[in-house]
mmCIF file of C-alpha atoms and ligand atoms in Angstrom:
data_model
loop_
_atom_site.group_PDB
_atom_site.id
_atom_site.type_symbol
_atom_site.label_atom_id
_atom_site.label_comp_id
_atom_site.label_asym_id
_atom_site.label_seq_id
_atom_site.Cartn_x
_atom_site.Cartn_y
_atom_site.Cartn_z
ATOM 1 C CA UNK A 29 -195.132 128.255 150.498
ATOM 2 C CA UNK A 30 -196.416 130.367 153.521
ATOM 3 C CA UNK A 31 -196.268 128.298 156.748
ATOM 4 C CA UNK A 32 -198.460 129.127 159.534
ATOM 5 C CA UNK A 33 -198.050 126.594 162.237
ATOM 6 C CA UNK A 34 -199.506 123.996 162.444
ATOM 7 C CA UNK A 35 -199.785 122.791 158.855
ATOM 8 C CA UNK A 36 -201.810 119.472 158.463
ATOM 9 C CA UNK A 37 -200.459 117.205 155.924
ATOM 10 C CA UNK A 38 -203.131 114.600 154.994
ATOM 11 C CA UNK A 39 -201.868 111.017 154.087
ATOM 12 C CA UNK A 40 -203.132 109.342 150.979
ATOM 13 C CA UNK A 41 -201.451 106.012 150.612
ATOM 14 C CA UNK A 42 -202.190 104.297 147.342
ATOM 15 C CA UNK A 43 -200.858 100.970 148.460
ATOM 16 C CA UNK A 44 -201.974 97.474 149.386
ATOM 17 C CA UNK A 45 -199.753 97.236 152.435
ATOM 18 C CA UNK A 46 -199.261 100.485 154.293
ATOM 19 C CA UNK A 47 -199.170 100.539 158.172
ATOM 20 C CA UNK A 48 -202.733 101.310 158.966
ATOM 21 C CA UNK A 49 -204.745 101.962 155.689
ATOM 22 C CA UNK A 50 -203.098 99.461 153.254
ATOM 23 C CA UNK A 51 -205.634 98.393 150.653
ATOM 24 C CA UNK A 52 -208.131 101.075 151.453
ATOM 25 C CA UNK A 53 -207.161 103.431 148.622
ATOM 26 C CA UNK A 54 -205.459 101.404 146.016
ATOM 27 C CA UNK A 55 -208.321 102.124 143.684
ATOM 28 C CA UNK A 56 -207.621 105.593 142.336
ATOM 29 C CA UNK A 57 -211.275 106.844 142.697
ATOM 30 C CA UNK A 58 -211.165 105.875 146.492
ATOM 31 C CA UNK A 59 -207.764 107.554 146.897
ATOM 32 C CA UNK A 60 -209.045 110.758 145.161
ATOM 33 C CA UNK A 61 -212.176 110.846 147.280
ATOM 34 C CA UNK A 62 -210.061 110.281 150.509
ATOM 35 C CA UNK A 63 -207.834 113.148 149.392
ATOM 36 C CA UNK A 64 -210.768 115.508 148.849
ATOM 37 C CA UNK A 65 -212.267 114.558 152.190
ATOM 38 C CA UNK A 66 -208.968 115.381 153.859
ATOM 39 C CA UNK A 67 -208.822 118.717 152.254
ATOM 40 C CA UNK A 68 -212.436 119.474 153.284
ATOM 41 C CA UNK A 69 -211.498 118.576 156.799
ATOM 42 C CA UNK A 70 -208.658 121.125 156.746
ATOM 43 C CA UNK A 71 -205.524 119.529 155.163
ATOM 44 C CA UNK A 72 -203.338 122.098 153.481
ATOM 45 C CA UNK A 73 -201.058 119.458 152.025
ATOM 46 C CA UNK A 74 -201.695 115.989 150.761
ATOM 47 C CA UNK A 75 -198.961 113.507 150.821
ATOM 48 C CA UNK A 76 -199.432 110.919 148.124
ATOM 49 C CA UNK A 77 -197.417 107.615 148.202
ATOM 50 C CA UNK A 78 -197.402 104.505 146.124
ATOM 51 C CA UNK A 79 -194.836 102.531 148.113
ATOM 52 C CA UNK A 80 -195.141 101.411 151.818
ATOM 53 C CA UNK A 81 -192.157 102.194 153.996
ATOM 54 C CA UNK A 82 -193.599 100.083 156.974
ATOM 55 C CA UNK A 83 -190.980 97.932 158.671
ATOM 56 C CA UNK A 84 -190.402 94.817 156.536
ATOM 57 C CA UNK A 85 -192.117 96.241 153.484
ATOM 58 C CA UNK A 86 -190.988 94.954 150.061
ATOM 59 C CA UNK A 87 -189.841 97.545 147.521
ATOM 60 C CA UNK A 88 -192.115 98.295 144.642
ATOM 61 C CA UNK A 89 -191.043 98.733 140.956
ATOM 62 C CA UNK A 90 -190.970 102.280 139.437
ATOM 63 C CA UNK A 91 -193.704 101.188 136.882
ATOM 64 C CA UNK A 92 -195.961 99.976 139.537
ATOM 65 C CA UNK A 93 -195.484 103.122 141.731
ATOM 66 C CA UNK A 94 -196.174 105.349 138.682
ATOM 67 C CA UNK A 95 -199.318 103.440 137.825
ATOM 68 C CA UNK A 96 -200.607 103.826 141.412
ATOM 69 C CA UNK A 97 -199.904 107.532 141.847
ATOM 70 C CA UNK A 98 -200.469 109.240 138.516
ATOM 71 C CA UNK A 99 -204.234 109.017 138.327
ATOM 72 C CA UNK A 100 -204.508 110.112 141.893
ATOM 73 C CA UNK A 101 -202.268 113.193 141.398
ATOM 74 C CA UNK A 102 -204.363 114.029 138.308
ATOM 75 C CA UNK A 103 -207.554 113.670 140.222
ATOM 76 C CA UNK A 104 -206.415 115.808 143.090
ATOM 77 C CA UNK A 105 -204.797 118.641 140.982
ATOM 78 C CA UNK A 106 -207.724 120.905 141.576
ATOM 79 C CA UNK A 107 -208.180 119.866 145.261
ATOM 80 C CA UNK A 108 -207.041 123.191 146.664
ATOM 81 C CA UNK A 109 -204.139 121.422 148.612
ATOM 82 C CA UNK A 110 -200.423 121.512 147.771
ATOM 83 C CA UNK A 111 -199.611 117.987 146.600
ATOM 84 C CA UNK A 112 -196.608 116.167 148.108
ATOM 85 C CA UNK A 113 -195.246 113.004 146.434
ATOM 86 C CA UNK A 114 -193.817 110.567 149.031
ATOM 87 C CA UNK A 115 -191.165 108.668 147.043
ATOM 88 C CA UNK A 116 -187.647 107.676 146.821
ATOM 89 C CA UNK A 117 -187.550 107.326 143.085
ATOM 90 C CA UNK A 118 -186.530 110.184 140.700
ATOM 91 C CA UNK A 119 -188.758 108.939 137.917
ATOM 92 C CA UNK A 120 -191.756 108.985 140.196
ATOM 93 C CA UNK A 121 -190.836 112.258 141.524
ATOM 94 C CA UNK A 122 -190.338 113.733 137.953
ATOM 95 C CA UNK A 123 -193.860 112.452 136.823
ATOM 96 C CA UNK A 124 -195.441 113.826 140.009
ATOM 97 C CA UNK A 125 -193.758 117.269 139.370
ATOM 98 C CA UNK A 126 -195.214 117.321 135.835
ATOM 99 C CA UNK A 127 -198.519 116.693 137.349
ATOM 100 C CA UNK A 128 -198.118 119.670 139.549
ATOM 101 C CA UNK A 129 -196.828 118.283 142.764
ATOM 102 C CA UNK A 130 -195.095 121.095 144.931
ATOM 103 C CA UNK A 131 -193.305 119.002 147.369
ATOM 104 C CA UNK A 132 -190.977 115.913 147.271
ATOM 105 C CA UNK A 133 -191.094 113.878 150.355
ATOM 106 C CA UNK A 134 -188.172 111.534 150.261
ATOM 107 C CA UNK A 135 -187.855 109.277 153.315
ATOM 108 C CA UNK A 136 -184.251 108.364 152.224
ATOM 109 C CA UNK A 137 -183.305 112.157 152.219
ATOM 110 C CA UNK A 138 -181.768 111.797 148.746
ATOM 111 C CA UNK A 139 -179.579 108.867 149.743
ATOM 112 C CA UNK A 140 -181.472 106.248 147.614
ATOM 113 C CA UNK A 141 -181.025 108.358 144.580
ATOM 114 C CA UNK A 142 -178.819 111.548 145.028
ATOM 115 C CA UNK A 143 -180.046 112.864 141.442
ATOM 116 C CA UNK A 144 -183.354 113.524 143.190
ATOM 117 C CA UNK A 145 -181.727 116.633 144.610
ATOM 118 C CA UNK A 146 -181.181 118.188 141.227
ATOM 119 C CA UNK A 147 -184.689 117.415 140.170
ATOM 120 C CA UNK A 148 -186.055 119.355 143.136
ATOM 121 C CA UNK A 149 -183.578 122.141 142.665
ATOM 122 C CA UNK A 150 -184.541 122.537 138.857
ATOM 123 C CA UNK A 151 -188.216 122.307 139.623
ATOM 124 C CA UNK A 152 -187.874 124.965 142.410
ATOM 125 C CA UNK A 153 -190.216 122.962 144.634
ATOM 126 C CA UNK A 154 -190.135 122.141 148.356
ATOM 127 C CA UNK A 155 -188.662 118.917 149.776
ATOM 128 C CA UNK A 156 -188.865 117.048 153.014
ATOM 129 C CA UNK A 157 -185.665 115.370 154.179
ATOM 130 C CA UNK A 158 -186.310 112.496 156.641
ATOM 131 C CA UNK A 159 -183.943 110.530 158.956
ATOM 132 C CA UNK A 160 -184.155 106.745 158.723
ATOM 133 C CA UNK A 161 -181.613 104.257 160.266
ATOM 134 C CA UNK A 162 -180.917 101.670 157.477
ATOM 135 C CA UNK A 163 -183.664 100.680 155.102
ATOM 136 C CA UNK A 164 -187.394 99.816 155.728
ATOM 137 C CA UNK A 165 -186.779 96.039 155.488
ATOM 138 C CA UNK A 166 -184.417 95.871 158.418
ATOM 139 C CA UNK A 167 -184.674 99.206 160.159
ATOM 140 C CA UNK A 168 -186.523 98.025 163.292
ATOM 141 C CA UNK A 169 -184.059 95.293 164.075
ATOM 142 C CA UNK A 170 -182.355 96.498 167.304
ATOM 143 C CA UNK A 171 -181.821 100.213 166.330
ATOM 144 C CA UNK A 172 -178.975 101.871 168.263
ATOM 145 C CA UNK A 173 -177.483 105.286 168.643
ATOM 146 C CA UNK A 174 -174.968 107.064 170.782
ATOM 147 C CA UNK A 175 -177.499 109.833 171.354
ATOM 148 C CA UNK A 176 -180.508 109.485 169.103
ATOM 149 C CA UNK A 177 -181.113 113.401 169.087
ATOM 150 C CA UNK A 178 -177.568 114.420 168.359
ATOM 151 C CA UNK A 179 -177.227 111.544 165.763
ATOM 152 C CA UNK A 180 -180.386 112.481 163.933
ATOM 153 C CA UNK A 181 -179.325 116.267 164.090
ATOM 154 C CA UNK A 182 -175.986 115.558 162.515
ATOM 155 C CA UNK A 183 -177.693 113.416 159.776
ATOM 156 C CA UNK A 184 -180.176 116.140 158.948
ATOM 157 C CA UNK A 185 -177.565 118.837 159.004
ATOM 158 C CA UNK A 186 -175.459 116.812 156.430
ATOM 159 C CA UNK A 187 -178.377 116.163 154.305
ATOM 160 C CA UNK A 188 -179.531 119.790 154.364
ATOM 161 C CA UNK A 189 -176.016 120.865 153.323
ATOM 162 C CA UNK A 190 -176.015 118.318 150.499
ATOM 163 C CA UNK A 191 -179.427 119.571 149.267
ATOM 164 C CA UNK A 192 -178.267 123.213 149.318
ATOM 165 C CA UNK A 193 -175.063 122.195 147.634
ATOM 166 C CA UNK A 194 -177.041 120.709 144.824
ATOM 167 C CA UNK A 195 -178.858 123.903 144.369
ATOM 168 C CA UNK A 196 -181.897 123.674 146.402
ATOM 169 C CA UNK A 197 -183.081 126.887 148.090
ATOM 170 C CA UNK A 198 -182.632 126.252 151.799
ATOM 171 C CA UNK A 199 -185.927 128.042 152.445
ATOM 172 C CA UNK A 200 -187.641 125.232 150.643
ATOM 173 C CA UNK A 201 -186.383 122.457 152.865
ATOM 174 C CA UNK A 202 -188.216 120.767 155.628
ATOM 175 C CA UNK A 203 -186.695 118.359 158.026
ATOM 176 C CA UNK A 204 -188.152 115.272 159.763
ATOM 177 C CA UNK A 205 -186.627 112.995 162.406
ATOM 178 C CA UNK A 206 -188.545 109.996 161.069
ATOM 179 C CA UNK A 207 -190.654 108.686 163.823
ATOM 180 C CA UNK A 208 -190.638 104.933 163.714
ATOM 181 C CA UNK A 209 -187.849 104.654 161.047
ATOM 182 C CA UNK A 210 -185.251 102.652 162.945
ATOM 183 C CA UNK A 211 -186.331 103.844 166.451
ATOM 184 C CA UNK A 212 -187.543 102.241 169.536
ATOM 185 C CA UNK A 213 -190.363 103.901 171.590
ATOM 186 C CA UNK A 214 -187.931 105.667 173.746
ATOM 187 C CA UNK A 215 -186.069 107.108 170.638
ATOM 188 C CA UNK A 216 -189.183 108.506 169.377
ATOM 189 C CA UNK A 217 -190.186 110.030 172.550
ATOM 190 C CA UNK A 218 -186.741 111.554 173.076
ATOM 191 C CA UNK A 219 -186.809 113.128 169.582
ATOM 192 C CA UNK A 220 -189.995 114.921 170.472
ATOM 193 C CA UNK A 221 -188.956 115.910 174.040
ATOM 194 C CA UNK A 222 -185.811 117.501 172.582
ATOM 195 C CA UNK A 223 -187.280 118.908 169.421
ATOM 196 C CA UNK A 224 -185.511 122.174 170.046
ATOM 197 C CA UNK A 225 -182.165 120.561 169.080
ATOM 198 C CA UNK A 226 -183.518 119.889 165.623
ATOM 199 C CA UNK A 227 -185.185 123.130 165.383
ATOM 200 C CA UNK A 228 -181.867 124.830 166.005
ATOM 201 C CA UNK A 229 -181.089 123.781 162.298
ATOM 202 C CA UNK A 230 -183.429 126.607 161.318
ATOM 203 C CA UNK A 231 -185.797 124.769 159.179
ATOM 204 C CA UNK A 232 -189.403 123.826 159.687
ATOM 205 C CA UNK A 233 -189.777 120.307 161.316
ATOM 206 C CA UNK A 234 -192.296 117.802 160.109
ATOM 207 C CA UNK A 235 -193.420 115.043 162.367
ATOM 208 C CA UNK A 236 -195.300 111.868 161.316
ATOM 209 C CA UNK A 237 -196.564 110.029 164.539
ATOM 210 C CA UNK A 238 -199.903 109.283 163.121
ATOM 211 C CA UNK A 239 -201.234 105.695 163.666
ATOM 212 C CA UNK A 240 -197.661 104.353 164.098
ATOM 213 C CA UNK A 241 -197.399 101.098 166.104
ATOM 214 C CA UNK A 242 -194.948 102.804 168.588
ATOM 215 C CA UNK A 243 -198.019 104.430 170.079
ATOM 216 C CA UNK A 244 -199.314 100.891 171.111
ATOM 217 C CA UNK A 245 -196.179 100.458 173.276
ATOM 218 C CA UNK A 246 -197.455 103.241 175.373
ATOM 219 C CA UNK A 247 -200.554 101.217 176.111
ATOM 220 C CA UNK A 248 -202.686 103.083 173.445
ATOM 221 C CA UNK A 249 -205.577 101.120 171.972
ATOM 222 C CA UNK A 250 -207.280 104.023 170.157
ATOM 223 C CA UNK A 251 -204.627 104.948 167.606
ATOM 224 C CA UNK A 252 -206.595 107.964 166.494
ATOM 225 C CA UNK A 253 -206.725 109.782 169.884
ATOM 226 C CA UNK A 254 -203.185 108.623 170.645
ATOM 227 C CA UNK A 255 -202.042 110.241 167.301
ATOM 228 C CA UNK A 256 -203.734 113.493 168.147
ATOM 229 C CA UNK A 257 -202.006 113.591 171.548
ATOM 230 C CA UNK A 258 -198.591 112.963 169.855
ATOM 231 C CA UNK A 259 -199.239 115.598 167.354
ATOM 232 C CA UNK A 260 -200.178 118.212 170.026
ATOM 233 C CA UNK A 261 -197.066 117.458 171.962
ATOM 234 C CA UNK A 262 -194.974 117.814 168.864
ATOM 235 C CA UNK A 263 -196.680 121.012 167.888
ATOM 236 C CA UNK A 264 -196.110 122.396 171.425
ATOM 237 C CA UNK A 265 -192.417 121.750 171.046
ATOM 238 C CA UNK A 266 -192.218 123.547 167.750
ATOM 239 C CA UNK A 267 -193.121 121.120 164.989
ATOM 240 C CA UNK A 268 -194.533 123.048 161.908
ATOM 241 C CA UNK A 269 -196.128 120.177 159.744
ATOM 242 C CA UNK A 270 -197.985 117.236 161.091
ATOM 243 C CA UNK A 271 -198.425 114.276 158.782
ATOM 244 C CA UNK A 272 -201.723 112.645 159.794
ATOM 245 C CA UNK A 273 -204.206 110.141 158.359
ATOM 246 C CA UNK A 274 -207.207 111.537 160.392
ATOM 247 C CA UNK A 275 -207.310 115.201 159.619
ATOM 248 C CA UNK A 276 -210.668 115.937 161.107
ATOM 249 C CA UNK A 277 -209.505 114.413 164.615
ATOM 250 C CA UNK A 278 -206.525 116.729 164.618
ATOM 251 C CA UNK A 279 -208.073 120.091 163.533
ATOM 252 C CA UNK A 280 -209.818 121.105 166.729
ATOM 253 C CA UNK A 281 -207.096 119.703 169.053
ATOM 254 C CA UNK A 282 -204.527 121.751 167.261
ATOM 255 C CA UNK A 283 -206.469 124.799 167.082
ATOM 256 C CA UNK A 284 -207.012 124.704 170.847
ATOM 257 C CA UNK A 285 -203.222 123.957 171.418
ATOM 258 C CA UNK A 286 -202.432 126.871 169.200
ATOM 259 C CA UNK A 287 -204.629 129.227 171.351
ATOM 260 C CA UNK A 288 -202.178 128.519 174.273
ATOM 261 C CA UNK A 289 -199.238 129.510 172.166
HETATM 262 N N1 HH2 B 10 -194.166 108.001 157.654
HETATM 263 C C1 HH2 B 10 -194.442 107.131 156.726
HETATM 264 C C2 HH2 B 10 -194.443 107.468 155.425
HETATM 265 N N2 HH2 B 10 -193.842 108.620 154.933
HETATM 266 N N3 HH2 B 10 -192.788 110.709 155.401
HETATM 267 C C3 HH2 B 10 -192.335 111.655 156.324
HETATM 268 N N4 HH2 B 10 -191.694 112.702 155.929
HETATM 269 N N5 HH2 B 10 -192.432 111.373 157.663
HETATM 270 C C4 HH2 B 10 -193.099 110.190 158.173
HETATM 271 O O1 HH2 B 10 -192.961 110.027 159.422
HETATM 272 C C5 HH2 B 10 -193.536 109.269 157.218
HETATM 273 C C6 HH2 B 10 -193.409 109.475 155.838
HETATM 274 C C7 HH2 B 10 -195.155 105.937 157.302
HETATM 275 O O2 HH2 B 10 -196.461 106.037 157.424
HETATM 276 P P1 HH2 B 10 -197.600 105.537 156.496
HETATM 277 O O3 HH2 B 10 -197.715 106.486 155.310
HETATM 278 O O4 HH2 B 10 -198.900 105.509 157.288
HETATM 279 O O5 HH2 B 10 -197.313 104.061 156.163
HETATM 280 P P2 HH2 B 10 -196.655 103.376 154.900
HETATM 281 O O6 HH2 B 10 -195.286 103.953 154.700
HETATM 282 O O7 HH2 B 10 -196.689 101.901 155.287
HETATM 283 O O8 HH2 B 10 -197.393 103.632 153.669
#
């Protein structure tokens, strides 16, 4: 996949309980319409997820997740975007790959199910490996690091080596520090401030700050404009892929930021 920074990854959450849009797109038709709208606004990638990873979220069964995402992947196959499946489950990833998905976005970075790596290797698709401290149910309970940036870097380096060892082409791996996944506001800010440390791993970095509650801790009340500011900051520090819910709101801001590059 040719990456010309910044790539906008539009979020399609087919869930009743996601952070900010839970329940809005549980109906497949609504999710498909949302996906098409995000592509028309400028998303090159659509990230389709059937399980919420918000803090405290309960896990979803594989059958339920499959039931949620399959019709949406089918309905978006001709959308013009590369489809990404946001899942930790190999069964869900396999079904999505059969339906044409080109990216596996695993927020557990293949820790939940290591066999996910072989699946990605055999399919020859891209994957995104994300850092998370602990698991969604408990990750926001007093997260601590020696140095958040070096700890996340060491984790991503190890997961990248694991992925490559399982046969995944290094060129097909994206890395993500996992904004909000077991991190305080200060941790999230520090990861963006020192993004160069993660870029030194040599892989494109994905950042998902969009609509996250950590923005409220900065006093933000309008999470869309706050998300745009965070995306621009991440882009300026070298992020390649921005995972966002409000594609239209990001397009012009990033185009202008890019003009300064
Ligand atoms: N954030 C969320 C979900 N998946 N994947 C990556 N790679 N990076 C992220 O930052 C990321 C992600 C959480 O956001 P959202 O999809 O809005 O909520 P939920 O997980 O509750 O569906």
